[in-house]
mmCIF file of C-alpha atoms in Angstrom:
data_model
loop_
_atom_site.group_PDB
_atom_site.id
_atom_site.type_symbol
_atom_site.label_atom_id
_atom_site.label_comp_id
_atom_site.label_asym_id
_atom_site.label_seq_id
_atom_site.Cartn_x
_atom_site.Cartn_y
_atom_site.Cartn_z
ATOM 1 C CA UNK A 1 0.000 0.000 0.000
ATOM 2 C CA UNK A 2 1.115 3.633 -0.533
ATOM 3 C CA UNK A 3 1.618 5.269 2.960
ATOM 4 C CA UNK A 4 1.142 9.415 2.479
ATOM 5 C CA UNK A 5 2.208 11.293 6.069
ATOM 6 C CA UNK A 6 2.381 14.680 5.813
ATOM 7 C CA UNK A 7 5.158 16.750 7.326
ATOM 8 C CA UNK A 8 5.256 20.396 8.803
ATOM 9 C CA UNK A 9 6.338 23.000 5.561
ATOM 10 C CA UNK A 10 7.147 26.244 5.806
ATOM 11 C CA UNK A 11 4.533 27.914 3.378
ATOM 12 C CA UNK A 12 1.052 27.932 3.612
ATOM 13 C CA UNK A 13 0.336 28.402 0.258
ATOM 14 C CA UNK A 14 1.354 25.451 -1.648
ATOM 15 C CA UNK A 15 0.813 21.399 -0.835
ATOM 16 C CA UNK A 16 3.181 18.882 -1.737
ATOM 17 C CA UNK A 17 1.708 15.044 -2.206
ATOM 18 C CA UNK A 18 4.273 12.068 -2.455
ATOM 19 C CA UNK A 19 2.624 9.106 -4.339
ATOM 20 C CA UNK A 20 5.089 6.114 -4.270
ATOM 21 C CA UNK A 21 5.066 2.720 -5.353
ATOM 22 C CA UNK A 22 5.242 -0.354 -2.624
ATOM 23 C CA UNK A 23 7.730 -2.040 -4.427
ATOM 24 C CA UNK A 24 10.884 -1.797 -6.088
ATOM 25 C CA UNK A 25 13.309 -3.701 -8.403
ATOM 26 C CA UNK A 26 16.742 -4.027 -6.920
ATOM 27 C CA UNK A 27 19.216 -2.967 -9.735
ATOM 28 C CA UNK A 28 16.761 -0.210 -11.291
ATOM 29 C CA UNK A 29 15.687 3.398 -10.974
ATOM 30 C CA UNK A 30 12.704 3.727 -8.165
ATOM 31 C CA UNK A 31 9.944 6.620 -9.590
ATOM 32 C CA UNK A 32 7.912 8.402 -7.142
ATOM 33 C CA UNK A 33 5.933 11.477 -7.850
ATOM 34 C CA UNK A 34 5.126 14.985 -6.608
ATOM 35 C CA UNK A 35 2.396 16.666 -6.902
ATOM 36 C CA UNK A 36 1.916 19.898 -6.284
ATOM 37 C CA UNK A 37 -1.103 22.161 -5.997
ATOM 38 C CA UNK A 38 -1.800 25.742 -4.314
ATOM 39 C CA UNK A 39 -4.204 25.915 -0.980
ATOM 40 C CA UNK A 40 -6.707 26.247 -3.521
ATOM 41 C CA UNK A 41 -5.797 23.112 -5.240
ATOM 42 C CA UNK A 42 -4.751 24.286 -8.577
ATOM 43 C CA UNK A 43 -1.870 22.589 -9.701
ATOM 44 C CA UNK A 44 1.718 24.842 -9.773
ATOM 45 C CA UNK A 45 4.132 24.504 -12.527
ATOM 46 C CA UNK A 46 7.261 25.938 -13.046
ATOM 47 C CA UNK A 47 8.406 24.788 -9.307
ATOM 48 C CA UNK A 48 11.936 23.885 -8.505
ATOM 49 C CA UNK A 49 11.569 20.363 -6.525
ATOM 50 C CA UNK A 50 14.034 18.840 -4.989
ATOM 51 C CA UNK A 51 14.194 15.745 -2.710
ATOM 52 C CA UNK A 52 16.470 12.759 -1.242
ATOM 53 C CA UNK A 53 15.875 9.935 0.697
ATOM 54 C CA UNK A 54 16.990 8.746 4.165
ATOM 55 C CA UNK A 55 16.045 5.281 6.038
ATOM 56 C CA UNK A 56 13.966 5.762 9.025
ATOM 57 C CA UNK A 57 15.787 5.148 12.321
ATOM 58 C CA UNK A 58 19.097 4.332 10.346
ATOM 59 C CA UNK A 59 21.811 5.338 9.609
ATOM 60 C CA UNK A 60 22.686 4.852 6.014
ATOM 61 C CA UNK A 61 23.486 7.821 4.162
ATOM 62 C CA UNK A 62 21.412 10.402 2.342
ATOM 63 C CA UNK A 63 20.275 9.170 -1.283
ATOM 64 C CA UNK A 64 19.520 11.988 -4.084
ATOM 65 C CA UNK A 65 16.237 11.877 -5.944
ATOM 66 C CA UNK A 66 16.506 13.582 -9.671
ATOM 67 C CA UNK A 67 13.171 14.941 -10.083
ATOM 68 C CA UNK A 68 11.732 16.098 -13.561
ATOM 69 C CA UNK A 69 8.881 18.108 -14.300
ATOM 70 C CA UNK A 70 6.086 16.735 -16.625
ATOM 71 C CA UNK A 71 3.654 19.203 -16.519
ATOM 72 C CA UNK A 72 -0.067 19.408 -14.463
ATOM 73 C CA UNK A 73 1.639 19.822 -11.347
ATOM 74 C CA UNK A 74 3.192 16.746 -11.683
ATOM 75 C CA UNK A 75 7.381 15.823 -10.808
ATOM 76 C CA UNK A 76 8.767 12.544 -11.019
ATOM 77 C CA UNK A 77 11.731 11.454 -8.990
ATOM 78 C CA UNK A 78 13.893 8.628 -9.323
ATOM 79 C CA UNK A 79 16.382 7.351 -7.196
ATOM 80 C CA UNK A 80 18.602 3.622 -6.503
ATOM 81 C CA UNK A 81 17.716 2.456 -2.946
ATOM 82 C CA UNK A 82 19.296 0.173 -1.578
ATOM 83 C CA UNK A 83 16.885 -2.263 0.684
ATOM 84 C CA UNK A 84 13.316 -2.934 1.979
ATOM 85 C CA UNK A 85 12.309 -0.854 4.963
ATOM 86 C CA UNK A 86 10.666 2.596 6.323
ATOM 87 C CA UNK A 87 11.655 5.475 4.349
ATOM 88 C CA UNK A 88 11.841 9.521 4.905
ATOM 89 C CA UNK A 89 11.314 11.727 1.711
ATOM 90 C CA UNK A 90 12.356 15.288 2.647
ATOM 91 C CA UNK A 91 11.353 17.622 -0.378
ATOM 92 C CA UNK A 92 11.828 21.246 -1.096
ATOM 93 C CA UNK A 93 9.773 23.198 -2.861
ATOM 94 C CA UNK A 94 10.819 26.849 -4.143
ATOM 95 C CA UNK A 95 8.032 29.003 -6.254
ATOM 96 C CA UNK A 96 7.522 32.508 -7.142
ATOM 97 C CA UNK A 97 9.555 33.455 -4.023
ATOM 98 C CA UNK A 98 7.640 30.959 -1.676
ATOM 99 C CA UNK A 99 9.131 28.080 -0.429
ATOM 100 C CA UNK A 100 8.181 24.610 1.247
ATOM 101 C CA UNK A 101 10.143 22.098 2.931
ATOM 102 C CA UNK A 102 8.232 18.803 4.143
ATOM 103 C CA UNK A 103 8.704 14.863 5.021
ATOM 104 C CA UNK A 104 6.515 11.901 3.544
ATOM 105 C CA UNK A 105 6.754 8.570 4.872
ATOM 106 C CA UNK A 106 6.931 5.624 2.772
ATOM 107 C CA UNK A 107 7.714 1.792 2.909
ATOM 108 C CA UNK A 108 8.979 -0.084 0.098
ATOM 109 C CA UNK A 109 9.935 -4.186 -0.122
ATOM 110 C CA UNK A 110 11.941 -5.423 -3.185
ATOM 111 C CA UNK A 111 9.534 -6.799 -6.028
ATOM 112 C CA UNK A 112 8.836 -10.233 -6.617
ATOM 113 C CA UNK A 113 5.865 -11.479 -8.795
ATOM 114 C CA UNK A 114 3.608 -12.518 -6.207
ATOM 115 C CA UNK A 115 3.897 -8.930 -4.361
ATOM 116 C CA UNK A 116 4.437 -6.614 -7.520
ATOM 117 C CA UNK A 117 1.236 -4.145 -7.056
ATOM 118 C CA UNK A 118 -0.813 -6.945 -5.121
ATOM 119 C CA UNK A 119 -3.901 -5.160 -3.101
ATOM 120 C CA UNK A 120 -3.757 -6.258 0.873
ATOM 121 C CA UNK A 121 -7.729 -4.793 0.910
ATOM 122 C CA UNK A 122 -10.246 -6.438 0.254
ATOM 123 C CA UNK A 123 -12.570 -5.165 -2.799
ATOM 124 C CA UNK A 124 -14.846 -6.636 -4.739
ATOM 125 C CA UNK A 125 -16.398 -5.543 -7.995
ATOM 126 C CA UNK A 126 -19.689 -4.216 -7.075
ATOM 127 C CA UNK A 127 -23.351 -4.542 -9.432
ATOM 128 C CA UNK A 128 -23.264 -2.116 -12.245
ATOM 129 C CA UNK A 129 -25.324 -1.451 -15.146
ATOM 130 C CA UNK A 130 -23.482 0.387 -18.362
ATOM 131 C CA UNK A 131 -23.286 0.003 -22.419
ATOM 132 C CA UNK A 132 -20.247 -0.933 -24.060
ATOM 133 C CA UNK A 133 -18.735 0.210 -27.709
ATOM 134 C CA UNK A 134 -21.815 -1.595 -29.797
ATOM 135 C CA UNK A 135 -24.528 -0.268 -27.396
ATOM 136 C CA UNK A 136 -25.165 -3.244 -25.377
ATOM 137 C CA UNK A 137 -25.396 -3.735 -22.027
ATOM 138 C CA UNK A 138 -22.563 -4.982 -19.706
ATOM 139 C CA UNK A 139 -23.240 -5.567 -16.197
ATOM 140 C CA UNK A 140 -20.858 -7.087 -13.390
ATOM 141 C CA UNK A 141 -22.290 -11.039 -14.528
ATOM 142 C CA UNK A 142 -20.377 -10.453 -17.656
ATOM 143 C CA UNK A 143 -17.270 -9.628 -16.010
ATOM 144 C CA UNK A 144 -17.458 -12.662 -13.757
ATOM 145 C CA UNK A 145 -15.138 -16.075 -14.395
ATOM 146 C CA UNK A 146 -12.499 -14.013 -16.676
ATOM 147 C CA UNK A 147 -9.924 -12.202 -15.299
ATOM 148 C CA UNK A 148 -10.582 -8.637 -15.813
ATOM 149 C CA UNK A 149 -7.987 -5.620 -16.339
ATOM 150 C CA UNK A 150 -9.932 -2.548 -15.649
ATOM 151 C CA UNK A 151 -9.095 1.572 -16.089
ATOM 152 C CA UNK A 152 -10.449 4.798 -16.596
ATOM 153 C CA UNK A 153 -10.543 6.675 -19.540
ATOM 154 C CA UNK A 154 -12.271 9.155 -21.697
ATOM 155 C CA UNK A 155 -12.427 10.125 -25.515
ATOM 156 C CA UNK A 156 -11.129 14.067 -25.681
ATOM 157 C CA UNK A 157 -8.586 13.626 -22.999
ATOM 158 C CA UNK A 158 -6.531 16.715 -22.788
ATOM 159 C CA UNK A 159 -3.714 15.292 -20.939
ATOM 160 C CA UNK A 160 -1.016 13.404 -23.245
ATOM 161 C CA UNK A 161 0.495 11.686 -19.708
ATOM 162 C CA UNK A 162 -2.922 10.219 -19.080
ATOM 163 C CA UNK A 163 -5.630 8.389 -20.967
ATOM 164 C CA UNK A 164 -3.487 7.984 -24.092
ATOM 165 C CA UNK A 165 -0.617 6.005 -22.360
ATOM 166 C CA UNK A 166 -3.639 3.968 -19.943
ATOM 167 C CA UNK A 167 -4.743 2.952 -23.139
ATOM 168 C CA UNK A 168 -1.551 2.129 -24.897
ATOM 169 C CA UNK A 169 -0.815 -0.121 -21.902
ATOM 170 C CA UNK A 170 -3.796 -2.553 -23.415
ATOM 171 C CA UNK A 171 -2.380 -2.518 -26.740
ATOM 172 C CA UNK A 172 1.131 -3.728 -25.641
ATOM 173 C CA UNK A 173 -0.670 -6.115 -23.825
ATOM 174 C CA UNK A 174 -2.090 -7.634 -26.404
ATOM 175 C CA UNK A 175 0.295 -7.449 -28.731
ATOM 176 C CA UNK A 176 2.276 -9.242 -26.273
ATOM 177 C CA UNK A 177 -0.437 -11.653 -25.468
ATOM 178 C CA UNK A 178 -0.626 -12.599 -29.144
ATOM 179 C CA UNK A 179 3.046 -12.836 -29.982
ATOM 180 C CA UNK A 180 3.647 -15.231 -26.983
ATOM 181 C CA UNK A 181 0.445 -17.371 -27.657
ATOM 182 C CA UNK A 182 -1.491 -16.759 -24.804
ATOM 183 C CA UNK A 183 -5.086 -17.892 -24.254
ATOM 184 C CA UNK A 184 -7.881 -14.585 -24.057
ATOM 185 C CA UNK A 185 -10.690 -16.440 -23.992
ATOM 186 C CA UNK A 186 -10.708 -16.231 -20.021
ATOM 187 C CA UNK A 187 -10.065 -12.516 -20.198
ATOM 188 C CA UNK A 188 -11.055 -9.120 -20.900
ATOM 189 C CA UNK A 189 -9.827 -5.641 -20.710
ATOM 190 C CA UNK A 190 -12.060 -2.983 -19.768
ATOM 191 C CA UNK A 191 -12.017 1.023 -20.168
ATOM 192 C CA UNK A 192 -14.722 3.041 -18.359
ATOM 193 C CA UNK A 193 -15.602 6.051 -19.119
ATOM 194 C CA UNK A 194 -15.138 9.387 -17.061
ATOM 195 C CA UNK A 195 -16.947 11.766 -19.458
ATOM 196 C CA UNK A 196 -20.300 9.654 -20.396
ATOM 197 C CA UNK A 197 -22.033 12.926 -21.726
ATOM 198 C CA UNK A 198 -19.566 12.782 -24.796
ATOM 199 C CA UNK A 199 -18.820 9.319 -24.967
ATOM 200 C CA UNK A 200 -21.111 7.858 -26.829
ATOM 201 C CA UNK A 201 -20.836 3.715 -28.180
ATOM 202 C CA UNK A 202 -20.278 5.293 -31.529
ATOM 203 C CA UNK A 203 -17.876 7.293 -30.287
ATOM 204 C CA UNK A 204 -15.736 4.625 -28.344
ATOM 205 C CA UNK A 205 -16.023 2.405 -30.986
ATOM 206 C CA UNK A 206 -14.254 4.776 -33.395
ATOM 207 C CA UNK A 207 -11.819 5.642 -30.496
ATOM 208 C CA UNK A 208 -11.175 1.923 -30.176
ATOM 209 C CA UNK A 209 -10.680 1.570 -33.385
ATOM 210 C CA UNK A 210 -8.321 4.082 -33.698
ATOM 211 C CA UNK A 211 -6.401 2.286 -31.199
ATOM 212 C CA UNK A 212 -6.176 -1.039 -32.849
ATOM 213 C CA UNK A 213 -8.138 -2.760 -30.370
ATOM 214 C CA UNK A 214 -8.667 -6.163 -30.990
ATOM 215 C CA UNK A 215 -12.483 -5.725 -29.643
ATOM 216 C CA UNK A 216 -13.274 -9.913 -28.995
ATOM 217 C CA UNK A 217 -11.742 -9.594 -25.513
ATOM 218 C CA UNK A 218 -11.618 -5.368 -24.894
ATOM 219 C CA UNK A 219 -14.642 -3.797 -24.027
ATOM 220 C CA UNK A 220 -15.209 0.298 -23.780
ATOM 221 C CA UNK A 221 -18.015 1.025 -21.506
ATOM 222 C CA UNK A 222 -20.115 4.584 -20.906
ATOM 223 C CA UNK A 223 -23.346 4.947 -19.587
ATOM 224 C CA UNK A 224 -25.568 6.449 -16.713
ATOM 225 C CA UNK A 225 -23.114 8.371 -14.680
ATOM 226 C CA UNK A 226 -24.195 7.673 -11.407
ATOM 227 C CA UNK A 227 -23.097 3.898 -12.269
ATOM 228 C CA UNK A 228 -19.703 4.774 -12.857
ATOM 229 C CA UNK A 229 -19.162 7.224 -9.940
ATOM 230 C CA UNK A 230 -20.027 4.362 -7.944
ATOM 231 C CA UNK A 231 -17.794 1.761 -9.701
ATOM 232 C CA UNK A 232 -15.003 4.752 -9.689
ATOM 233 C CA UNK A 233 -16.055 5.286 -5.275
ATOM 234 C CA UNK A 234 -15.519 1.443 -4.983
ATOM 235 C CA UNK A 235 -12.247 0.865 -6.319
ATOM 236 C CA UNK A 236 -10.512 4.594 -4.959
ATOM 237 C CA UNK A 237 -10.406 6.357 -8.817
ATOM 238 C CA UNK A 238 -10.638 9.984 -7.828
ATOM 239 C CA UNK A 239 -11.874 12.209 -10.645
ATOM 240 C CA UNK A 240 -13.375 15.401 -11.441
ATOM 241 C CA UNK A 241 -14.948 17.481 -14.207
ATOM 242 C CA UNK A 242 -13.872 20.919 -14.090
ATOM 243 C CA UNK A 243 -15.658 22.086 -16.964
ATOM 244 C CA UNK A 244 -12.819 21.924 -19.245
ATOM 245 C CA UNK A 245 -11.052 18.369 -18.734
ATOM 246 C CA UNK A 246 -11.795 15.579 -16.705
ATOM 247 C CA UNK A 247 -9.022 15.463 -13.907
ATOM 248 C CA UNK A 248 -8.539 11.782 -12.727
ATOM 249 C CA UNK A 249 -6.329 8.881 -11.287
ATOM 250 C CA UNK A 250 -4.632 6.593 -13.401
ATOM 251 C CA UNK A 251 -4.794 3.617 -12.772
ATOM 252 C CA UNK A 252 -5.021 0.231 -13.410
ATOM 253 C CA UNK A 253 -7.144 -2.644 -11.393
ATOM 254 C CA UNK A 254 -6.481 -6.577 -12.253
ATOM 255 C CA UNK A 255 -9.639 -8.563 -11.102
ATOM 256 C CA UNK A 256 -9.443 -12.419 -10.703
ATOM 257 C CA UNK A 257 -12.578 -14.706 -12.028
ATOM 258 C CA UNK A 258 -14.595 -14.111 -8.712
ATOM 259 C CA UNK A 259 -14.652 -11.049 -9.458
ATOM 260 C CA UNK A 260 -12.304 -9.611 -6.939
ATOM 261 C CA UNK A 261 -9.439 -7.294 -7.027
ATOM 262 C CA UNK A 262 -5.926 -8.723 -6.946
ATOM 263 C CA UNK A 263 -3.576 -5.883 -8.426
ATOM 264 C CA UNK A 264 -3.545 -2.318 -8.570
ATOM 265 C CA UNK A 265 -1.472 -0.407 -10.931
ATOM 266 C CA UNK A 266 -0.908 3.095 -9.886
ATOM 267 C CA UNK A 267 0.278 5.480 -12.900
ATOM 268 C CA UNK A 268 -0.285 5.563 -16.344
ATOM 269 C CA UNK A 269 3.572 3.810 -17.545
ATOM 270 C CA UNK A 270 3.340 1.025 -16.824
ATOM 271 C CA UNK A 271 5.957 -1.538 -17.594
ATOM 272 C CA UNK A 272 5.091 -3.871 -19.605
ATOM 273 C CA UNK A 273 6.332 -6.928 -18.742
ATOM 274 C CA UNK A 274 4.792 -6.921 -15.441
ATOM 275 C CA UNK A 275 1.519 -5.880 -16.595
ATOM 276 C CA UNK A 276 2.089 -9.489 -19.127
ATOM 277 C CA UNK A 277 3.197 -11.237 -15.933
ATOM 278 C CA UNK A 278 0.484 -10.317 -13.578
ATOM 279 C CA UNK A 279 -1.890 -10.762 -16.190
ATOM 280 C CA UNK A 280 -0.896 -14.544 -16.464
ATOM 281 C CA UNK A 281 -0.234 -15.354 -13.394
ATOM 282 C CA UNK A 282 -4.182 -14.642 -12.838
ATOM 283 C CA UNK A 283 -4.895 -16.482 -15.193
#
């Protein structure tokens, strides 16, 4: 699980958030990312972030974090730790003249399949009625016995780190399921939408198209919006129309055949050979 504690800053006009992820591969670059957002919570670009790492109650050394803006209020950091265990994130923040310096909490373990974005919370896929690409309805008894992967998306989504890459995680997948031989006919991929006023079946359909979906196992649902705020409450996707875009989590949710959620992919990059992995193993 991600573990967020905040610290004490020294502005009261900005927030910092640390996401993180609970594992890490021993050998390779560990991302985390900042996100940062005025008292107001509009997101601040432009910031100059930096951060490094220090084990909780131990002594071993001070590791720097290279952190990157990508836009939205968004910074990734990576850095190379070194073990499992409690960690201390101190970040500075400097913008327009204000400054913030704070300390997030986080505990990592070193990834192995079983553990690699495994849930420890118990969820379950709860009744839902919506329409998928063709107009027909889909309901949670269709999703039951295959092993489901499951995100959020819309159509007309503004940000380029977000929907588009979600998305492009399913195609690799199956371009990876069908160059290794796997067996689909236990499982489907699912994208729900976040802007059902717009997205239309017609419209996801040409969308999926567009994509190079191969539609016998994929499924792009929309419907009555009240259905998928409650599928979105259920599962922890946080999202928001502001009138403009729709601002959302992204991430990715791996169901087994009861119906119940094994894996949870936080981000939209997601590598993958994991994703193929997890996939299988579920299988």
């Amino acid at each position: 699980m991600i573990l967020f504690i905040a610290g004490c800053g020294t502005s009261n006009k900005m927030t910092v958030k640390l996401t993180t992820p609970k594992t890490f591969t021993p050998g390779k670059r560990y991302a985390m990312q900042f996100t940062l957002a005025d008292k107001q919570g509009n997101p601040l670009e432009g910031a100059q972030v930096s951060a490094e790492l220090n084990m909780k109650n131990m002594d071993h050394g001070t590791i720097p974090v290279a952190v990157e803006e990508i836009g939205d209020g968004k910074y990734i950091g990576t850095a190379s730790l070194a073990m499992n265990g409690e960690w201390v994130a101190v970040i500075k923040v400097e913008h327009d003249g204000e400054f913030l310096e704070d300390e997030k909490q986080f505990s990592v373990e070193a990834k192995t399949l079983e553990n690699a974005h495994k849930v420890t919370r118990a969820v379950a896929l709860p009744d839902f009625m919506l329409i998928d690409e063709n107009g027909r309805s889909v309901t949670k008894q269709d999703l039951i016995g295959k092993t489901v992967v499951l995100t959020f998306t819309y159509v007309n989504c503004l940000d380029t780190n977000a929907c588009p890459i979600l998305l492009s995680n399913f195609n690799n997948l199956q371009q990876d399921l069908k160059s290794k031989g796997s067996k689909t006919n236990n499982l489907l991929l699912v994208s729900v939408s976040l802007d059902p006023e717009n997205d239309t079946p017609e419209a996801m359909k040409e969308h999926a198209k567009k994509m190079n979906f191969d539609l016998s196992y994929l499924k792009m649902l929309t419907g009555d919006k009240n259905q998928i705020q409650n599928l979105a409450d259920t599962l922890g996707e946080l999202f928001e129309n502001n009138g403009v875009e729709v601002l959302h989590d992204n991430k990715t949710f791996i169901f087994n055949e009861d119906g119940l959620l094994t894996h949870e992919f936080n981000g939209s990059n997601i590598d993958r050979n994991e994703l193929y992995q997890v996939v299988t193993l579920e299988k």
